[in-house]
Amino acid sequence: MTETSTYAPKPEFVAQANVSGMEAYRELYRRAEETPEEFWAEVAEREFDWFEKWSHVFEWNPPFAKWFVGAKTNVAYNCLDRHLKNGRAQKIAILWEGEPGDERKITYQELHSMVCRFANVLKNRGYKSGDRAIIYMPMIPELPVAMLACARLGITHSVVFGGFSAEALKARIKDLGATVVITADGGWRRAKEVKLKAAVDEALLECPDVRDVIVRKRTGSDIPMKDGRDHWWHDLEEGVSSECPAEPVDAEHPLYVLYTSGTTGQPKGILHTTGGYMVQTTATMRWVFDLKENDVYWCSADIGWVTGHSYIVYGPLAAGATTVIYEGAPDTPAFDRWWSIVERHRITILYTSPTAIRALIRQGDEWPNKHDLSSLRLLGSVGEPINPAAWEWYYRVIGKQRCPIVDTWWQTETGSIMIAPLPGAIPTKPGSGTLPLPGVLPQVVDMSGKPVGVDQEGFLVIRRPWPAMIRTIWGDPKRYESQYWGRVPGVYFTGDAARCDADGYYWILGRVDDVMNVSGHRLSTMEVESALVRHPAVAEAAVVGKPHEITGQAVCCFVTLKQGNHDHNALGTELRKWVAHEIGAFARPEEIRFTEALPKTRSGKIMRRLLREIVTTRTVTGDVTTLEDLTVVTRLAAQRDEE
Ligand code: WTA
């Protein structure tokens, strides 16, 4: 298959699509471009409840945007109460499956009660609008319940992915200034318990501002509870009312902060607010996933990442969809777990990542082929470019050449999908996110902001603010300004390289900064380097992403050691563990390479470009634990630099 193969939408799909045919897409796009305020006001009025109307739709004090200025609303109200009035009370909101095989089907009515009860728990403990909560939970229904309860009261939440370590958790609690942590005893993954409460206990040794830890019982394992600080969720809920009015909050009220890797050692807290985020995530649910009333929609991401926030919780629930949540691993008890879920729950829309697809391909077609996948009607992909081989397999073996594939490009910062094919309108080319969604004005430019030509590589920027966009970096507006709006003057800098072909299709080429993409998770080289140099034996470290067949990139570390006798084998193992402890298991390096010196420029900057070359082209070979002499490379590079 070549890059230019094109798959036109099938007539049957076009006939029933929410946006049907190329003309309809073009018209929608034109209106959003020409009259953005009218366009978004119309979307916002059509579907949502507002306690107070906005005075104007958009305000732009570069680089700070406001949407639906002066309006009052509540995201939890729109995700729950609104559906009780519009005939969805008995519809299943969350269809949940635990890894051990337990199942829960929660209607909108029931979810409303659960959220109200937990909101009352938070209220009874004295939490109110403006407070911040950290949520560190397994993929159980109480995770979205906790998020929605916070949103209901105007408490800003930050969900920390359960795979993050106590260290990472602590940094986030502190940066956010959280006073309450919502967690569970543990969760199930590959039939083992992920011990969450233990990590919370470790993190809280240095977080004196946290007053309460609320613990949901999931695994039932024996855990210590600290008197006065730790409370069981079920105890606090006893006798609590299942009615709790939603707090009307400003459209620009901080809904959540989600930490993501940037180019420094410190993760940055991406702030999303209320009105614009709600409107655009919901609109993109309908456009990109062609969402219909009876769809059973499953996004396999973890709620701890932005994909889970926007497309497991807020987007689907605001749209009144049935959203499927699965707690565990795809290979437990066997490699057909996902396909068994699709078959048993009659999933119609599946949204996953290229990494997961590649891992499943490796296990062979017999696993999906054992199951009836005929309920599927649409497939989605997110997190990294999908390579043609993975696309083809997804299309053929999972979608049986019947389901369109939507390759969705977006970021934690964008809040909602930005570039993706509308499945009943835009012909797809495997590997391309195709065209921008209504209201999104991308461009490929050089460093001065000048557009590059057709098929030329350049920086992907967005020329105009959009409703769901990042509002600032929590506590650091200067960094927000310089990282996103100061790189190329006047436009939003995505950090991705891209090219645009003659049909206007966008091809994402990967990051231009020191951010790796490991299994679709963002990880900064600096973050891993900082973790490594905290180890007493390490003098210096340089980290690069190395191409990897399954995970896209893998973490490869070059390390110089302090004086002393070191057992490289043992230390290699120890450092891998160390990084997992400092950041989280997903950041565990694939390779540790010890070296006498790191290649540096004359000014002393580590030449990562060179190291990337080394790991990509294997100009310098060596196994994990041999000592490498990079001084040769350094000398060569220095010569090259001088020329
Ligand atoms: C990459 C995930 C190519 C990209 C929603 C981006 C993609 C980063 C795609 C954001 C895609 C995401 N095609 N690349 N469809 N989707 N990326 O913040 O480099 O975890 O900048 O958000 O992932 O990752 P993040």
XYZ file of C-alpha atoms and ligand atoms in Angstrom:
668
model
C 0.000 0.000 0.000
C 1.423 3.391 -0.907
C 1.001 6.630 0.910
C -1.389 7.767 -1.774
C -3.990 4.992 -1.496
C -7.282 6.639 -0.741
C -10.354 5.093 0.854
C -13.569 6.898 0.015
C -16.395 6.662 2.567
C -18.805 3.840 1.717
C -22.202 5.038 0.375
C -24.056 3.157 3.170
C -22.063 5.034 5.763
C -22.447 8.386 4.024
C -26.204 7.911 3.842
C -26.557 7.711 7.631
C -23.706 10.004 8.695
C -24.057 13.028 10.978
C -22.016 14.990 8.447
C -22.843 13.474 5.120
C -20.611 14.080 2.112
C -17.722 16.386 1.337
C -19.980 19.347 0.553
C -21.525 19.210 4.015
C -18.077 19.151 5.623
C -16.867 22.059 3.494
C -19.946 24.093 4.386
C -19.533 23.422 8.105
C -15.857 24.314 7.908
C -16.541 27.487 5.921
C -19.106 28.743 8.435
C -16.787 28.066 11.383
C -13.958 29.881 9.638
C -15.938 32.889 8.426
C -18.207 33.477 11.413
C -16.652 31.587 14.333
C -18.651 33.310 17.055
C -22.016 32.609 15.450
C -20.923 29.094 14.643
C -19.882 28.183 18.198
C -22.826 30.007 19.762
C -25.145 27.896 17.664
C -23.412 24.658 18.732
C -23.486 25.775 22.377
C -27.186 26.659 22.291
C -28.356 23.612 20.396
C -27.237 21.073 22.922
C -26.341 22.476 26.340
C -27.982 24.035 29.366
C -26.643 27.380 30.562
C -27.737 28.897 33.867
C -26.824 32.293 32.486
C -26.154 33.274 28.907
C -22.836 34.723 27.703
C -22.471 38.408 26.924
C -20.145 37.621 24.039
C -18.754 34.390 22.637
C -15.066 35.099 22.415
C -12.442 37.342 23.903
C -8.795 37.291 22.883
C -6.080 38.984 24.868
C -3.167 37.178 23.276
C -2.229 34.614 24.407
C -5.203 34.353 26.769
C -8.573 33.322 25.377
C -12.032 33.296 26.904
C -15.050 31.578 25.450
C -18.728 32.179 26.284
C -17.733 35.161 28.354
C -19.933 35.799 31.383
C -21.946 32.589 30.945
C -22.702 30.280 33.857
C -23.051 26.545 33.480
C -21.880 23.261 34.985
C -20.322 20.360 33.100
C -21.674 17.703 35.507
C -25.162 19.172 35.101
C -24.833 18.880 31.349
C -23.464 15.325 31.621
C -26.221 14.138 33.977
C -29.238 16.279 34.906
C -29.862 17.356 31.334
C -30.227 13.718 30.265
C -32.759 12.981 33.003
C -34.999 15.582 31.413
C -34.473 14.507 27.818
C -35.462 10.856 28.005
C -32.111 9.258 28.786
C -32.700 8.560 32.492
C -32.843 4.790 31.958
C -30.166 4.705 29.275
C -26.862 3.109 30.251
C -24.286 5.819 30.804
C -21.362 3.659 31.924
C -20.949 0.038 30.927
C -18.095 -1.196 33.043
C -16.097 -4.393 33.090
C -13.481 -5.168 35.720
C -10.457 -7.242 34.889
C -11.579 -10.200 37.049
C -14.810 -10.267 35.004
C -17.196 -8.317 37.241
C -19.627 -6.035 35.422
C -21.681 -2.948 36.204
C -24.247 -1.233 34.059
C -25.008 2.245 35.348
C -27.895 4.284 33.972
C -27.846 8.061 33.751
C -30.306 8.133 36.664
C -28.014 5.971 38.793
C -24.908 7.877 37.783
C -26.638 11.096 38.754
C -27.334 9.720 42.238
C -23.790 8.377 42.642
C -22.285 11.715 41.656
C -24.631 13.680 43.918
C -23.845 11.428 46.885
C -20.129 11.785 46.423
C -20.454 15.533 45.876
C -22.261 15.681 49.220
C -19.414 13.738 50.808
C -16.935 16.328 49.551
C -19.222 19.142 50.653
C -19.600 17.626 54.120
C -15.816 17.578 54.473
C -15.793 21.286 53.698
C -14.626 21.287 50.078
C -16.028 23.933 47.787
C -15.633 25.746 44.498
C -12.029 26.784 43.864
C -10.496 23.952 45.921
C -8.285 21.392 44.191
C -8.538 17.605 44.368
C -6.142 14.926 43.207
C -7.743 11.751 41.886
C -5.529 8.651 41.804
C -7.739 5.700 41.037
C -8.043 2.518 39.018
C -10.378 2.378 36.027
C -13.556 1.805 38.036
C -16.832 3.768 37.721
C -15.985 5.739 40.860
C -13.190 7.460 38.927
C -15.588 9.350 36.623
C -17.941 9.705 39.606
C -15.188 11.521 41.514
C -14.401 13.738 38.514
C -18.049 14.648 38.003
C -18.622 15.254 41.721
C -15.734 17.722 41.694
C -17.080 19.393 38.561
C -20.508 19.583 40.162
C -19.139 21.653 43.032
C -16.597 23.666 41.050
C -13.652 21.808 42.627
C -10.795 21.639 40.122
C -9.557 18.079 39.740
C -6.351 16.584 38.535
C -6.411 12.905 37.688
C -3.034 11.244 38.058
C -2.609 8.101 35.957
C -2.424 5.039 38.232
C 0.871 4.031 36.593
C 2.643 7.070 38.031
C 4.862 6.563 41.048
C 4.571 8.107 44.514
C 7.259 10.622 43.513
C 5.319 11.805 40.471
C 2.125 11.890 42.516
C 3.764 14.013 45.189
C 5.039 16.556 42.650
C 1.514 16.932 41.243
C -0.185 17.254 44.635
C 2.235 20.008 45.548
C 2.152 21.911 42.287
C -1.640 21.906 42.291
C -1.947 22.805 45.958
C -4.477 20.026 46.452
C -6.098 19.571 49.849
C -7.892 16.278 49.214
C -6.791 13.033 47.541
C -9.344 10.560 46.210
C -7.977 7.079 45.706
C -8.646 3.342 46.120
C -6.960 0.513 47.955
C -5.782 -0.761 44.578
C -6.803 -1.869 41.109
C -6.394 -4.979 39.000
C -3.884 -5.245 36.188
C -2.691 -8.568 34.757
C -4.307 -10.302 37.750
C -1.994 -8.414 40.094
C -2.967 -5.640 42.447
C -1.707 -2.136 41.602
C -1.269 -0.747 45.092
C -2.510 2.816 44.898
C -3.051 3.653 48.554
C 0.528 2.660 49.377
C 1.800 5.205 46.845
C -0.499 7.865 48.306
C 0.862 7.175 51.791
C 4.408 7.564 50.509
C 3.608 10.775 48.619
C 1.800 12.351 51.555
C 4.835 12.138 53.815
C 5.756 15.453 52.240
C 2.376 17.031 51.482
C 1.175 18.667 54.697
C -1.671 20.557 53.016
C -3.702 17.440 52.240
C -6.448 17.176 54.853
C -8.364 14.140 53.665
C -7.727 10.936 51.773
C -10.914 9.262 50.574
C -10.429 5.594 49.747
C -12.727 3.534 47.549
C -12.630 -0.185 48.270
C -11.811 -2.111 45.114
C -9.420 -4.996 45.760
C -10.245 -5.481 49.440
C -6.621 -5.884 50.369
C -5.493 -4.990 53.833
C -4.247 -1.396 53.931
C -3.327 0.914 56.767
C -5.716 3.828 57.355
C -4.347 6.888 59.060
C -6.626 8.137 61.791
C -8.266 11.460 61.069
C -6.820 11.669 57.559
C -7.975 8.514 55.766
C -11.636 7.646 55.297
C -13.402 4.863 53.472
C -15.610 6.187 50.679
C -18.479 3.888 51.791
C -18.320 5.131 55.388
C -18.513 8.765 54.354
C -21.444 8.002 52.050
C -23.585 6.473 54.741
C -26.866 8.346 55.093
C -25.825 10.979 52.576
C -28.489 12.414 50.260
C -28.503 11.529 46.580
C -29.552 15.023 45.622
C -26.987 17.776 45.348
C -27.608 20.839 43.204
C -24.946 21.623 40.631
C -23.007 24.786 41.371
C -23.391 27.334 38.569
C -19.808 28.159 37.632
C -18.345 30.628 35.192
C -17.734 29.326 31.661
C -14.052 29.995 32.318
C -13.998 28.239 35.693
C -11.046 25.788 35.928
C -12.484 22.319 35.330
C -9.283 20.345 35.514
C -5.535 20.402 35.370
C -3.781 17.554 33.634
C -0.037 17.200 33.931
C 1.928 16.385 30.832
C 5.566 16.260 29.829
C 7.188 19.304 28.343
C 10.769 19.931 27.447
C 12.020 20.428 31.007
C 12.324 18.049 33.928
C 9.126 19.453 35.424
C 5.776 18.270 34.070
C 3.413 21.117 33.305
C -0.176 21.416 34.480
C -2.391 22.016 31.472
C -5.472 23.954 32.537
C -8.834 23.341 30.895
C -11.904 25.348 31.740
C -15.609 24.699 31.576
C -17.765 26.037 28.722
C -15.559 25.896 25.663
C -14.130 22.522 26.633
C -17.578 21.003 27.080
C -18.888 22.397 23.808
C -16.000 21.336 21.604
C -15.410 17.860 23.041
C -19.101 17.086 22.609
C -19.277 18.519 19.100
C -16.248 16.477 18.021
C -17.879 13.309 19.467
C -20.721 13.816 17.024
C -18.574 14.817 14.049
C -15.635 12.425 14.290
C -17.285 9.374 15.867
C -20.565 9.958 14.050
C -22.201 9.268 17.417
C -25.808 8.038 17.353
C -28.296 7.443 20.159
C -27.871 3.664 20.229
C -24.112 3.467 19.836
C -22.069 1.504 22.354
C -18.856 3.464 22.384
C -15.558 2.220 23.778
C -12.383 4.217 24.107
C -9.674 1.924 25.461
C -7.421 4.688 26.820
C -6.789 5.227 30.513
C -8.781 8.051 32.081
C -5.477 9.319 33.505
C -4.566 10.712 30.074
C -6.346 13.435 28.155
C -7.953 10.945 25.774
C -9.783 9.464 28.735
C -10.874 12.868 30.038
C -12.288 14.083 26.751
C -13.415 10.852 25.099
C -14.304 8.445 27.928
C -15.790 10.861 30.421
C -16.746 14.404 29.419
C -17.380 14.149 25.661
C -19.421 10.924 25.667
C -21.416 11.736 28.822
C -22.221 15.277 27.721
C -23.390 13.758 24.434
C -25.589 11.267 26.329
C -23.724 8.236 25.005
C -23.104 4.816 26.504
C -19.405 4.814 27.338
C -17.612 1.538 28.010
C -14.844 1.333 30.591
C -12.560 -1.666 31.004
C -10.329 -1.843 34.050
C -7.494 -4.101 33.035
C -4.978 -5.345 30.501
C -5.736 -6.516 26.942
C -4.024 -9.882 27.491
C -5.827 -10.954 30.653
C -6.808 -13.724 30.859
C -5.877 -14.126 27.162
C -5.100 -12.088 24.064
C -8.708 -11.990 22.982
C -9.976 -10.034 25.984
C -10.707 -6.936 23.913
C -12.465 -8.870 21.163
C -14.511 -10.698 23.728
C -15.546 -7.319 25.175
C -16.512 -6.063 21.715
C -18.559 -9.189 21.069
C -20.308 -9.435 24.449
C -21.239 -5.778 24.714
C -21.949 -5.295 21.020
C -19.530 -2.376 20.799
C -20.199 -0.187 17.763
C -17.345 2.320 17.994
C -13.816 1.435 19.114
C -11.189 4.127 19.749
C -7.654 2.987 20.534
C -3.957 3.611 19.839
C -1.475 2.378 17.222
C 0.663 0.946 20.027
C -2.170 -1.283 21.197
C -2.952 -2.296 17.633
C 0.664 -3.289 16.966
C 0.857 -5.295 20.189
C -2.311 -7.169 19.234
C -1.151 -7.805 15.657
C 1.847 -9.621 17.037
C -0.393 -12.171 18.771
C -1.941 -13.265 15.494
C -5.301 -13.032 13.756
C -6.692 -16.103 15.480
C -7.574 -14.025 18.568
C -9.932 -11.538 16.894
C -11.113 -14.210 14.463
C -12.567 -16.244 17.326
C -15.109 -13.475 17.955
C -18.080 -11.923 16.267
C -17.017 -8.326 15.636
C -19.945 -7.487 13.379
C -21.347 -4.891 15.787
C -18.426 -2.545 14.995
C -19.197 0.278 12.603
C -16.374 2.767 13.193
C -12.753 2.559 14.346
C -10.557 5.307 15.737
C -6.869 5.825 16.399
C -4.974 8.355 18.521
C -1.612 9.067 20.119
C 0.889 8.787 17.308
C 0.947 8.389 13.553
C -0.545 5.044 12.585
C 1.801 3.145 10.293
C 0.284 1.685 7.115
C 0.753 -1.948 8.245
C -1.150 -1.346 11.492
C -3.819 0.655 9.624
C -4.301 -2.145 7.118
C -4.652 -4.803 9.838
C -7.097 -2.677 11.832
C -9.118 -2.072 8.674
C -9.103 -5.659 7.436
C -9.007 -7.934 10.494
C -10.989 -5.807 12.953
C -13.180 -3.654 10.708
C -13.644 -6.353 8.021
C -13.178 -3.630 5.398
C -16.540 -2.251 6.434
C -15.653 0.282 9.125
C -14.087 3.650 8.388
C -10.961 4.469 10.411
C -10.672 7.928 11.938
C -7.064 8.859 12.679
C -7.389 11.697 15.171
C -4.615 14.212 15.784
C -4.731 16.301 18.936
C -2.896 16.977 22.203
C -3.432 17.368 25.943
C -3.282 21.104 25.256
C -5.859 21.150 22.480
C -8.474 19.464 24.701
C -10.376 18.067 21.766
C -9.660 16.433 18.424
C -8.292 18.932 15.885
C -7.461 17.070 12.695
C -9.401 13.958 11.700
C -11.533 12.659 8.874
C -15.278 13.046 9.273
C -16.104 9.429 8.480
C -19.106 10.054 6.238
C -17.424 12.828 4.324
C -13.655 12.771 3.989
C -11.792 10.074 2.031
C -8.971 8.701 4.172
C -5.336 8.039 3.366
C -3.711 5.609 5.834
C -1.246 7.488 8.017
C -2.816 10.925 7.582
C -5.199 12.654 9.978
C -6.583 14.225 6.788
C -8.316 17.593 7.208
C -8.955 19.992 10.096
C -12.250 19.962 11.979
C -14.574 22.980 11.857
C -13.077 25.903 13.774
C -9.507 24.599 13.522
C -7.064 26.550 11.333
C -3.769 24.670 11.096
C -0.797 25.548 8.947
C 2.682 24.174 8.280
C 5.250 26.941 8.598
C 8.941 27.657 9.009
C 10.399 29.184 12.157
C 9.538 32.706 11.061
C 5.921 31.746 10.546
C 6.058 31.678 6.761
C 3.982 28.860 5.238
C 6.103 26.204 3.575
C 5.068 24.763 0.229
C 3.018 21.687 -0.607
C 4.657 18.498 0.693
C 7.368 20.486 2.491
C 8.170 19.667 6.085
C 7.660 22.350 8.676
C 6.186 23.145 12.088
C 2.520 22.521 12.668
C 0.850 25.603 14.132
C -2.768 26.602 14.791
C -3.625 30.077 13.619
C -6.666 30.853 15.717
C -7.794 30.048 19.284
C -10.429 27.310 19.630
C -12.960 26.721 22.444
C -11.345 23.680 24.149
C -7.812 24.996 24.074
C -5.425 25.156 27.044
C -5.953 28.384 29.018
C -2.602 28.474 30.782
C -0.015 26.330 32.518
C -1.093 26.045 36.141
C 0.857 28.616 38.141
C 3.099 29.552 35.246
C 1.490 31.866 32.663
C 4.929 32.953 31.419
C 5.858 29.425 30.481
C 2.473 29.100 28.762
C 3.184 32.189 26.718
C 6.737 31.313 25.748
C 6.145 27.624 25.022
C 3.026 27.901 22.964
C 2.755 31.437 21.609
C 6.306 32.734 21.625
C 7.962 30.206 19.343
C 6.381 31.280 16.079
C 4.965 34.778 16.499
C 1.197 35.051 16.911
C 0.237 31.410 16.469
C -0.077 28.317 18.663
C 3.023 26.120 18.390
C 2.122 22.428 18.579
C 5.651 21.054 18.866
C 4.905 18.646 16.008
C 6.497 18.570 12.585
C 4.136 18.004 9.699
C 3.617 18.344 6.016
C 0.539 19.129 4.023
C -0.024 17.407 0.681
C -1.619 18.710 -2.511
C -5.095 17.711 -1.253
C -4.580 19.729 1.926
C -4.135 16.522 3.985
C -1.939 16.767 7.082
C 0.785 14.191 7.743
C 2.193 14.365 11.256
C 5.898 13.559 11.377
C 6.498 13.548 15.138
C 7.782 15.913 17.803
C 10.354 18.589 17.099
C 11.228 19.024 20.772
C 12.735 16.675 23.314
C 9.497 14.886 23.983
C 9.350 11.146 23.361
C 6.219 9.237 22.546
C 6.307 5.877 24.293
C 3.221 3.719 23.758
C 1.350 6.910 22.904
C 2.374 8.506 26.215
C 4.324 11.713 26.268
C 7.545 11.628 28.185
C 10.253 14.260 28.181
C 13.881 13.280 27.824
C 14.692 15.864 30.521
C 12.302 14.249 32.982
C 14.095 10.911 32.660
C 17.491 12.623 32.773
C 16.577 14.448 35.980
C 15.454 11.164 37.512
C 18.723 9.470 36.530
C 21.006 12.148 37.946
C 19.186 11.927 41.275
C 20.768 8.467 41.604
C 23.972 8.668 43.692
C 26.153 6.796 41.180
C 25.193 8.883 38.152
C 27.268 11.861 37.056
C 25.457 12.778 33.899
C 22.742 11.384 31.674
C 21.331 11.985 28.235
C 18.130 10.376 27.085
C 16.739 9.874 23.606
C 13.783 8.063 22.090
C 14.741 5.021 20.077
C 12.443 3.644 17.369
C 10.545 0.624 18.675
C 8.391 -1.812 16.762
C 5.516 -1.905 19.257
C 5.730 1.151 21.481
C 6.711 3.585 18.717
C 9.620 4.841 20.752
C 11.521 3.344 23.646
C 13.579 5.148 26.284
C 17.311 4.870 25.677
C 19.707 6.380 28.228
C 23.372 7.274 27.938
C 24.881 7.501 31.385
C 28.255 8.585 32.730
C 29.102 7.468 36.234
C 30.862 9.059 39.150
C 34.266 7.706 40.104
C 34.295 4.264 41.640
C 34.054 0.597 40.874
C 30.732 -0.156 39.335
C 29.147 -3.405 38.350
C 27.555 -2.248 35.114
C 25.187 -5.157 34.843
C 23.760 -4.661 38.284
C 23.687 -0.901 37.960
C 21.895 -1.101 34.612
C 19.120 -3.087 36.250
C 19.053 -0.799 39.234
C 18.793 2.360 37.144
C 15.905 0.962 35.154
C 14.084 0.273 38.401
C 15.069 3.674 39.738
C 13.441 5.517 36.829
C 10.296 3.420 37.229
C 10.227 4.390 40.881
C 10.871 8.073 40.219
C 8.378 8.500 37.381
C 6.328 5.361 36.821
C 6.610 1.911 35.299
C 5.718 3.151 31.812
C 8.889 5.286 31.799
C 11.204 2.337 32.545
C 14.167 2.617 30.141
C 14.549 -0.064 27.538
C 18.273 0.517 27.439
C 20.951 1.961 29.712
C 24.259 2.569 27.976
C 27.261 3.540 30.064
C 29.737 5.868 28.473
C 32.932 7.696 29.452
C 31.726 10.981 28.042
C 28.681 12.475 26.381
C 28.954 14.242 23.049
C 28.636 17.962 23.650
C 28.791 21.167 21.723
C 31.514 23.684 22.517
C 29.091 25.516 24.749
C 28.518 22.318 26.704
C 25.062 21.354 25.413
C 24.508 17.644 25.045
C 24.095 16.775 21.381
C 20.968 14.686 21.531
C 20.700 14.784 17.768
C 23.882 12.779 17.609
C 22.716 10.307 20.196
C 19.466 9.916 18.299
C 21.517 9.112 15.226
C 23.453 6.553 17.189
C 20.364 4.740 18.447
C 18.552 4.987 15.137
C 21.276 4.025 12.731
C 23.320 2.000 15.195
C 26.532 3.663 14.059
C 27.860 2.827 17.458
C 26.792 -0.563 18.677
C 27.037 -2.176 22.049
C 24.775 -4.060 24.355
C 23.034 -2.602 27.341
C 25.866 -2.781 29.754
C 29.068 -2.286 27.838
C 30.953 0.871 28.370
C 30.838 3.043 25.306
C 33.501 5.434 24.265
C 31.627 8.275 22.700
C 34.627 10.579 22.706
C 35.314 9.576 19.109
C 31.839 10.537 18.095
C 32.175 13.713 20.078
C 35.376 14.652 18.321
C 33.847 13.886 14.955
C 30.783 15.917 15.725
C 32.814 18.819 17.026
C 34.759 18.812 13.781
C 31.540 18.754 11.822
C 30.242 21.685 13.860
C 33.374 23.674 13.181
C 33.194 23.165 9.434
C 1.144 12.834 18.992
C -2.805 12.696 22.994
C 0.173 11.586 14.843
C 1.637 14.201 18.562
C -4.203 12.986 22.457
C 1.069 15.114 19.623
C -0.271 12.069 17.050
C 1.162 14.266 20.861
C -1.631 11.726 16.869
C 0.151 14.637 21.900
C -2.035 11.270 15.572
C -1.331 12.371 18.917
N -1.104 11.223 14.605
N 0.610 12.010 16.047
N -3.281 10.886 15.308
N -2.259 11.927 18.045
N -0.124 12.454 18.338
O -0.717 15.254 24.721
O 3.038 14.214 18.585
O -0.631 12.744 25.064
O 1.787 16.318 19.760
O -2.291 13.844 23.559
O 0.950 12.926 20.395
O 0.134 13.723 22.959
P -0.849 13.884 24.181
